[in-house]
Structure formats: C-alpha cells, structure tokens
Short mmCIF file of C-alpha atoms in Angstrom, two decimals:
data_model
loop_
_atom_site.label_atom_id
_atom_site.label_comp_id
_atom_site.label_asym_id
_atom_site.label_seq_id
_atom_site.Cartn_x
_atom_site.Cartn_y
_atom_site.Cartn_z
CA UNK A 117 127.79 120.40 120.95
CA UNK A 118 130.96 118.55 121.45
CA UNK A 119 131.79 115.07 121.39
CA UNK A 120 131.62 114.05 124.77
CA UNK A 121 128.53 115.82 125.21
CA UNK A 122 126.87 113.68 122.11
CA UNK A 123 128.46 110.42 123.17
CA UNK A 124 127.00 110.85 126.99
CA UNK A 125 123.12 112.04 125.32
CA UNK A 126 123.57 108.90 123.11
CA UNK A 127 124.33 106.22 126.29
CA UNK A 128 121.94 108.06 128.54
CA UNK A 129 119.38 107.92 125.52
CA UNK A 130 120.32 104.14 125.16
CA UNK A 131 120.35 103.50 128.71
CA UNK A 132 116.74 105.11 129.22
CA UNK A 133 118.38 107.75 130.99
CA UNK A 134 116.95 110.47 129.02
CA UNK A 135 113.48 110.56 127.84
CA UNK A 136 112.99 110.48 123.91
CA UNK A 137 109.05 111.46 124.23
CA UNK A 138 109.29 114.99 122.72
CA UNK A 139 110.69 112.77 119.68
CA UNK A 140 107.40 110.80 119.77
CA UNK A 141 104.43 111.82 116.64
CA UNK A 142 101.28 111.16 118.34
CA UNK A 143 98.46 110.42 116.09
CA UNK A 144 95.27 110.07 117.02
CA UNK A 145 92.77 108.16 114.20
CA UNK A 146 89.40 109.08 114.05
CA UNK A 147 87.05 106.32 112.73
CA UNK A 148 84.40 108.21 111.82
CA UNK A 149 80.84 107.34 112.03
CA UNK A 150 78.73 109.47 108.54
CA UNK A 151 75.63 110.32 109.15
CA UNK A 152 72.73 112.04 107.47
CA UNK A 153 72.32 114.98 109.83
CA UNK A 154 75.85 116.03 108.58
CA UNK A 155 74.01 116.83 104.88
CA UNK A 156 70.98 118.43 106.58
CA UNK A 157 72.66 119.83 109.91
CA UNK A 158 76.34 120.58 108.62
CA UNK A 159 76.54 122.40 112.09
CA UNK A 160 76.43 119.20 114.10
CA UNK A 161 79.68 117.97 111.66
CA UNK A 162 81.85 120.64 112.89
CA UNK A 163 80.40 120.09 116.38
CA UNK A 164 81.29 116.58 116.48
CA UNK A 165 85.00 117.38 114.52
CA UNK A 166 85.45 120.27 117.45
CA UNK A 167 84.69 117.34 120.51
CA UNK A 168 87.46 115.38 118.67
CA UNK A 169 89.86 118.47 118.09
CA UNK A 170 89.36 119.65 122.01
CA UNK A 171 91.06 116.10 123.20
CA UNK A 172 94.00 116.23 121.64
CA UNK A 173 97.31 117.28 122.28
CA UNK A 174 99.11 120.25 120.43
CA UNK A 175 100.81 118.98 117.68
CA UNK A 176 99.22 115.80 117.59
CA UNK A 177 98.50 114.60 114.06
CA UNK A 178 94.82 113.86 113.87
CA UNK A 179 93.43 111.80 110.68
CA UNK A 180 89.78 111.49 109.30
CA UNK A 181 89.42 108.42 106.69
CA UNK A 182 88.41 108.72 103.43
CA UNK A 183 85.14 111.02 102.38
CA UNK A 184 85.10 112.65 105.29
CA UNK A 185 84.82 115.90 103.92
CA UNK A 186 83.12 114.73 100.56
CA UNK A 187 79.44 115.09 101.81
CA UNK A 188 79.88 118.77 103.07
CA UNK A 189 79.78 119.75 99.03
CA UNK A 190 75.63 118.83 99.45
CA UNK A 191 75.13 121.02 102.50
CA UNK A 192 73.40 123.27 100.09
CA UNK A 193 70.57 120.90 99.62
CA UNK A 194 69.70 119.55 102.73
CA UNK A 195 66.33 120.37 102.64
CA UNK A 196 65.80 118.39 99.50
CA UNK A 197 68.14 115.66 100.28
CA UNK A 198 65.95 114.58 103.86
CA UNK A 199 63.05 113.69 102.21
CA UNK A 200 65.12 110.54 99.80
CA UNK A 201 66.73 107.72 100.99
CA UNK A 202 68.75 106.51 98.07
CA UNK A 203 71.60 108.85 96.86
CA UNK A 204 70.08 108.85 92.91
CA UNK A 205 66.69 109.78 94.23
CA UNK A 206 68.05 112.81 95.75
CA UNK A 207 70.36 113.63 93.10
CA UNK A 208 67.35 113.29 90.13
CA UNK A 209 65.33 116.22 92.80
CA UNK A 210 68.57 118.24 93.17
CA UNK A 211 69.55 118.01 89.57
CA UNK A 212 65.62 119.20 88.38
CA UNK A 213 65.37 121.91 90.90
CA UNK A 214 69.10 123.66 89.93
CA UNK A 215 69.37 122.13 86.49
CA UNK A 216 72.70 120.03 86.67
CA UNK A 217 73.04 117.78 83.77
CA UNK A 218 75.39 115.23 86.19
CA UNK A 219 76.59 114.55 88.90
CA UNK A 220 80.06 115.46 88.39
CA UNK A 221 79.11 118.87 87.09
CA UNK A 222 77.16 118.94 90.53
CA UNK A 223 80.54 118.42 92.33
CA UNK A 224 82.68 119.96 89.89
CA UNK A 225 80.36 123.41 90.68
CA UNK A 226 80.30 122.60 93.87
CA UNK A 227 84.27 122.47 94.59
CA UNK A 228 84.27 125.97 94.39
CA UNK A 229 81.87 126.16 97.69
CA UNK A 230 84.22 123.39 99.22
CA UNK A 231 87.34 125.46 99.27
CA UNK A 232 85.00 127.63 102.73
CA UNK A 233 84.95 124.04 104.17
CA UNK A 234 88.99 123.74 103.82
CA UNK A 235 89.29 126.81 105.18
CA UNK A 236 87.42 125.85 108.24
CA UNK A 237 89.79 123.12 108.37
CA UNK A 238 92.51 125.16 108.60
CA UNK A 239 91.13 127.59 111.26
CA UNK A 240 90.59 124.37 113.00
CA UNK A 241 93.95 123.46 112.75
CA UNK A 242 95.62 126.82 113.95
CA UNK A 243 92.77 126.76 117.21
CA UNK A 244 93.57 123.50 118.28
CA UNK A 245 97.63 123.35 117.29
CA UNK A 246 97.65 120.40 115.55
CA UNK A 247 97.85 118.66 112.10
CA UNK A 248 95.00 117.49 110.25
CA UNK A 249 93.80 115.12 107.62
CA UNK A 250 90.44 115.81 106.96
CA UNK A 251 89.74 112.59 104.90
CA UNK A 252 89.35 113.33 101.24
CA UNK A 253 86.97 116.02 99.03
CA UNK A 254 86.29 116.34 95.24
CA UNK A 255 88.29 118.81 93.96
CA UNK A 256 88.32 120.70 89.99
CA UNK A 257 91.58 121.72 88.60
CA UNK A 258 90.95 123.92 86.23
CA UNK A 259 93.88 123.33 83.90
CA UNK A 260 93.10 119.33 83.55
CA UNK A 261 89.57 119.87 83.69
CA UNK A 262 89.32 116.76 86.17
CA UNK A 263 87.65 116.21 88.83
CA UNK A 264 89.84 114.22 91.65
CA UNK A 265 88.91 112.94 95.57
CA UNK A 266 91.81 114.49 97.61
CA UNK A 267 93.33 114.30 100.19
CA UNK A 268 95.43 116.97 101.85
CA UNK A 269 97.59 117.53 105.21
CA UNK A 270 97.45 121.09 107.25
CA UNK A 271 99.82 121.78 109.67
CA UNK A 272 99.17 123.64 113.37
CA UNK A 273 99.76 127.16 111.47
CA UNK A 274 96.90 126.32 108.68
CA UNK A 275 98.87 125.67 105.96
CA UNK A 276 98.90 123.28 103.50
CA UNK A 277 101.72 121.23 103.84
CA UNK A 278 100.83 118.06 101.49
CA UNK A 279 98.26 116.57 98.47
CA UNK A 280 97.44 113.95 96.96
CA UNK A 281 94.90 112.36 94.87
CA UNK A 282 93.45 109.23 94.41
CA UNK A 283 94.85 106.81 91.78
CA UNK A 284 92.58 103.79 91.45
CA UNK A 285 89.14 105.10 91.50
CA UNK A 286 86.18 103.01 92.09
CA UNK A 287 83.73 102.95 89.61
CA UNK A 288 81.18 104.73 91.82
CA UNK A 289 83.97 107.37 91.71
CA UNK A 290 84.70 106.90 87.63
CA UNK A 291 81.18 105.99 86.71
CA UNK A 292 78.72 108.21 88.43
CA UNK A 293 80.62 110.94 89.89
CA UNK A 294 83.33 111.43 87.01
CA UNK A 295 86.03 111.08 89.26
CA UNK A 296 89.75 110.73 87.05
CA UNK A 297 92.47 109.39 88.75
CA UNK A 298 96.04 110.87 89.48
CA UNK A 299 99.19 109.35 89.67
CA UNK A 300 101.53 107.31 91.98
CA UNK A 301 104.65 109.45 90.45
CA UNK A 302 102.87 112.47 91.86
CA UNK A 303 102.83 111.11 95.45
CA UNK A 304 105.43 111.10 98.20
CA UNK A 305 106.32 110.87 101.75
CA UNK A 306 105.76 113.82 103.75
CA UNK A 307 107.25 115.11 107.51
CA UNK A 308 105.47 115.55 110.96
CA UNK A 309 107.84 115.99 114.12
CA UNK A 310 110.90 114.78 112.29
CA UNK A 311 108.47 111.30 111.39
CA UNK A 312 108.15 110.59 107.67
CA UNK A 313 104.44 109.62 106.82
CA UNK A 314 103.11 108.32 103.63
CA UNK A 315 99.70 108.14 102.73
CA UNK A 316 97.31 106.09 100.15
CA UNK A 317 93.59 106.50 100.02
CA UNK A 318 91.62 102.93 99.68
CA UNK A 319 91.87 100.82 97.07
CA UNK A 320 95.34 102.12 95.84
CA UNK A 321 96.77 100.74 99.06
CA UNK A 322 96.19 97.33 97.02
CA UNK A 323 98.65 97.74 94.82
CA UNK A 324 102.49 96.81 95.11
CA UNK A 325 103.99 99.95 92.90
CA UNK A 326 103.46 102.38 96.52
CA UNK A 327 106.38 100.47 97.91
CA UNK A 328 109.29 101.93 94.91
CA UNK A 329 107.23 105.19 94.76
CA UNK A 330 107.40 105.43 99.12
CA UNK A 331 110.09 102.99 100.15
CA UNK A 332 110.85 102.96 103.60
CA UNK A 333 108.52 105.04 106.00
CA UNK A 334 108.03 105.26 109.98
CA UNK A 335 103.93 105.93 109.12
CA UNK A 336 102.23 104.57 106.22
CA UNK A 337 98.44 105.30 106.49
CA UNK A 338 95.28 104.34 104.74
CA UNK A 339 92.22 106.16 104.33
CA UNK A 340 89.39 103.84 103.23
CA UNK A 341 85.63 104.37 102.83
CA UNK A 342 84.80 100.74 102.44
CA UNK A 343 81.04 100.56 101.30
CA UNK A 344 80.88 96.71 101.91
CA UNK A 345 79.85 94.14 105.00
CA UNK A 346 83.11 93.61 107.55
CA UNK A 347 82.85 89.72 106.77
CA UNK A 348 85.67 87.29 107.86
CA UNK A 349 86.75 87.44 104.02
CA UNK A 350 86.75 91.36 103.92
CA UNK A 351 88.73 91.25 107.24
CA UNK A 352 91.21 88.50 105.26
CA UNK A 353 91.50 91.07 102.13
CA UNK A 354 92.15 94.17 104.55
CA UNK A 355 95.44 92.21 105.30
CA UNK A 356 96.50 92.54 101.47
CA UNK A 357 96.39 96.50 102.04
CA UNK A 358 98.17 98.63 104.76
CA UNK A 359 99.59 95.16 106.33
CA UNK A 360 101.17 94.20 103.31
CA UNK A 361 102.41 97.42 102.10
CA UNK A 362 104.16 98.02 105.39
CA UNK A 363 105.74 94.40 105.25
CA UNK A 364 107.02 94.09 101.72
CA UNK A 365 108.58 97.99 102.23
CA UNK A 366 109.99 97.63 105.33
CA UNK A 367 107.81 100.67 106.82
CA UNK A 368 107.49 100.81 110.86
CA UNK A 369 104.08 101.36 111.75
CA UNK A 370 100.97 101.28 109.01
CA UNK A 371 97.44 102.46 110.29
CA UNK A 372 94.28 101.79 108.65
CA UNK A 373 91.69 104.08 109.32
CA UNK A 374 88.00 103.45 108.17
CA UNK A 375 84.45 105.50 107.45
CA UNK A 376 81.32 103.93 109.12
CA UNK A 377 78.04 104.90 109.48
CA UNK A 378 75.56 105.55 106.81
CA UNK A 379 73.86 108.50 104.13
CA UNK A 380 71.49 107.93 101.79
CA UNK A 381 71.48 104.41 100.82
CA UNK A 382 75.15 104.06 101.28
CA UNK A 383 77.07 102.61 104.04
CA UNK A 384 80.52 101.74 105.20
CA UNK A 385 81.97 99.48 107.37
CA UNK A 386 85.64 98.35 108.24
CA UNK A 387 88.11 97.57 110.88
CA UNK A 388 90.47 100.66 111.45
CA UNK A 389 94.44 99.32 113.52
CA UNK A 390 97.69 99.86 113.86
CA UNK A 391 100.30 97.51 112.59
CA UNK A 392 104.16 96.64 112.82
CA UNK A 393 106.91 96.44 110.25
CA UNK A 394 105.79 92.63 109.76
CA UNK A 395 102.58 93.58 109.41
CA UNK A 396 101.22 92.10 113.28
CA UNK A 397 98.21 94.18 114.45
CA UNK A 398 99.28 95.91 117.75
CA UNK A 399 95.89 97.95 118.46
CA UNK A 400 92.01 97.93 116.65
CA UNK A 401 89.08 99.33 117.57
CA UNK A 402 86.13 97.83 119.49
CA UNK A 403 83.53 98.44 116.67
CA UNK A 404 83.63 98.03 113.10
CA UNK A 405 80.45 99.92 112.01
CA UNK A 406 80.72 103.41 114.27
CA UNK A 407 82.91 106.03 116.01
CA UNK A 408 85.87 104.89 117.45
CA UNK A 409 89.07 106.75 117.84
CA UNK A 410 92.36 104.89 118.31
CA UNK A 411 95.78 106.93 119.43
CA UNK A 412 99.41 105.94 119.31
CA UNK A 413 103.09 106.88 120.03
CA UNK A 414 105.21 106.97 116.94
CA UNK A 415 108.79 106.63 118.78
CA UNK A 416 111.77 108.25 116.36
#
C-alpha cells in the first residue's frame, strides 16, 4: 500500500467514511444459571450451551463464568447425587459406594473423564465458529501432583489457544476440594481479532499485582462463582474487582461475568456488566440470580 492510499483509509476512517466493524471483537457473556439437572441430566447442559452457541455470530468470543464446567466431573453419579441435597451428603454416598478417601482424589480421578467434556468444547467451538471460555474445571497435572480450577480459551478451529489457573483459592477450593493455587507470573494477556484480552477468575481479580503482571488491555474479564447474597454491600465490594482493575491499569473495557442458580446446597448470585476505562458501568443484566446473557462491541 502506498502512502497516499494509507493517509486517505486513515481520514476516511477518521471521518466515518469507512466502516471499522470487521475490527470490532464481539463478545457475548453468558451469565449462567447452575442447576441440578446438569449433574443428573448432563444432556440438558449441552442442550442449553448449544441454544446459546446457535445465536451467535462466527467468531464471536463467547464466555461462561467461573465453574461452569466444574460440575460435569459428577455426571457419573447422578443417580446417587438426586436423592441429597447438601453437597457432603452426596459426596459421603459417592465416596462409600466407589471408595474415594476425598474429595480431591474424587476430582483428581475424575479429571481424567473431564478431558471428553473439553473435547466437546472444542467440537463446539469448530461447529459454531467461534471462541469459547467454558468457565473453569479441576484439572491434575501430573508432574506437580496438584489439583488446579482452570480456565482455558479455544479458538473457532478447536484449539487451545490460552490457560490459566486460579491463584487465590477459596477455602472451599483449598479446604475441601484440595485445590493449590498457581501463579500470577504464569498468566498473561492473550489475542482475539487483533483485541488483547486478559482474564482473572474471582477472587484474584481483588488483588492489585494483575495490573504489572497485565498492564494495559482493551478486555479484562472476570469469571466469578460468587456463593454469597447480591446485598448492597456485595454490590459495593464487586466495584473493588473488575472496576478497579480496569481503572488503576488503564484497560478499556472490563466485564464481569457471574454463575447463578443453585446445586446441592450451594448457590451463587452476582451482578455480571460491562465497564469503561474509569471503571463507569455501561451495560448489566436485568437479574442477578439467573440466566442472562449480555453482548458488546469491542471497537479496535
């Protein structure tokens, strides 16, 4: 291209002249509602995933919060699991009947089984030509011996393209599940349609040290599973997350994306929006405590 050619794109682009749109990243954030007929029907999950996927655009980047995929690992014992309602009195039947000694050595055998579900991810992926975060899933790694919630990004042709594990575990996460944390050195920005998007999962979105490790990005996301009551002071500590981070770093846009719904005797709750560099909410979703989707243009 010569020069005149660039400097006439570059007024027309300025004037509005020329349309910038195939420059845009949509993203399209899926507040997902859990629900127990995901453990004991895992076919009505990918149902309900597929009804997402089939509304979006190719190449649209489509985002599932935070444990999303963590539940699929008890698909195996849905027909114990539906008779309990409290996640300890189905674990002490599933851990009699198939002789697990804990619970992370129940998710730790069962990460094996998980890599199918990824897999179906992917497939998913390449069908519906677009990229996917499929909220987080325990994971083994054989060589540390830990087990780690994990997020990961696929891309339209399956492939993984991006991981990263939680740092600052809960201690539902350390304590009963044997969770181990990673670290922020490990993590970095990634690229979707020329946009540079950084993730954090939950409570490490809390902490300052993501703006040196990320610096300056046109996406920052957060993927929470918040297991507490949306109150007016929740909704005032939610602002010391994604808000914050995106302020303080300079970032353009920062989404937080929440679970709802309910399993077991858990439950989740939380606001899921879209903010600006200073950290001004542009968009939310009607409902903090089920499905709601919410998607956006990210300009270049």
């Amino acid at each position: 291209m010569n020069r005149t050619a660039a400097l006439l794109i570059f007024i027309f682009l300025t004037l509005g002249i020329v349309s910038a749109s195939a420059d845009e990243l949509t993203v399209t954030a899926v507040q997902w509602e859990m629900d127990m007929e995901y453990i004991t029907e895992p076919e009505e999950f990918w149902e309900d995933v597929e009804g997402v996927l089939t509304e979006q655009e190719p190449e649209t980047l489509v985002v599932f919060p935070e444990y999303t995929s963590v539940f699929l690992a008890l698909d195996e014992f849905g027909p114990i699991v539906e008779a309990y309602d409290s996640f300890l009195g189905a674990w002490e039947e599933v851990s009699s009947e198939y002789g697990y000694q804990s619970i992370e050595e129940l998710f730790t055998k069962q990460s094996l089984e998980m890599q199918g579900e990824v897999v179906r991810w992917k497939n998913l992926a390449r069908e519906y030509d677009c990229y996917i975060i499929p909220g987080t899933y325990f994971v083994y790694e054989p060589e540390t011996k830990d087990l780690v919630n994990r997020m990961i990004v696929i891309d339209p042709d399956g492939g993984v393209i991006y991981s990263q594990d939680k740092v600052y575990c809960t201690p539902f996460e350390e304590e009963y599940c044997g969770i181990e944390g990673g670290e922020v050195s490990d993590a970095q920005p990634f690229t979707i349609e020329g946009q540079e998007v950084a993730v954090t999962i939950c409570r490490d979105t809390f902490f300052s040290e993501w703006e040196d490790q990320f610096g300056q990005v046109d996406l920052w996301i957060d993927i929470k599973a918040n297991g507490t009551q949306f109150t007016e002071e929740e909704e005032e500590r939610f602002t010391r997350a994604v808000p914050e981070r995106v302020e303080e770093s300079g970032s353009r846009y920062g989404l937080t994306l929440c679970l709802t719904g309910e399993a077991f005797n858990l439950f989740w709750e939380g606001e899921s929006s879209l903010v600006d560099t200073q950290g001004s909410v542009l968009e939310n979703v009607a409902t903090v405590d089920s499905f709601d989707t919410l998607t956006f243009e990210v300009p270049l």
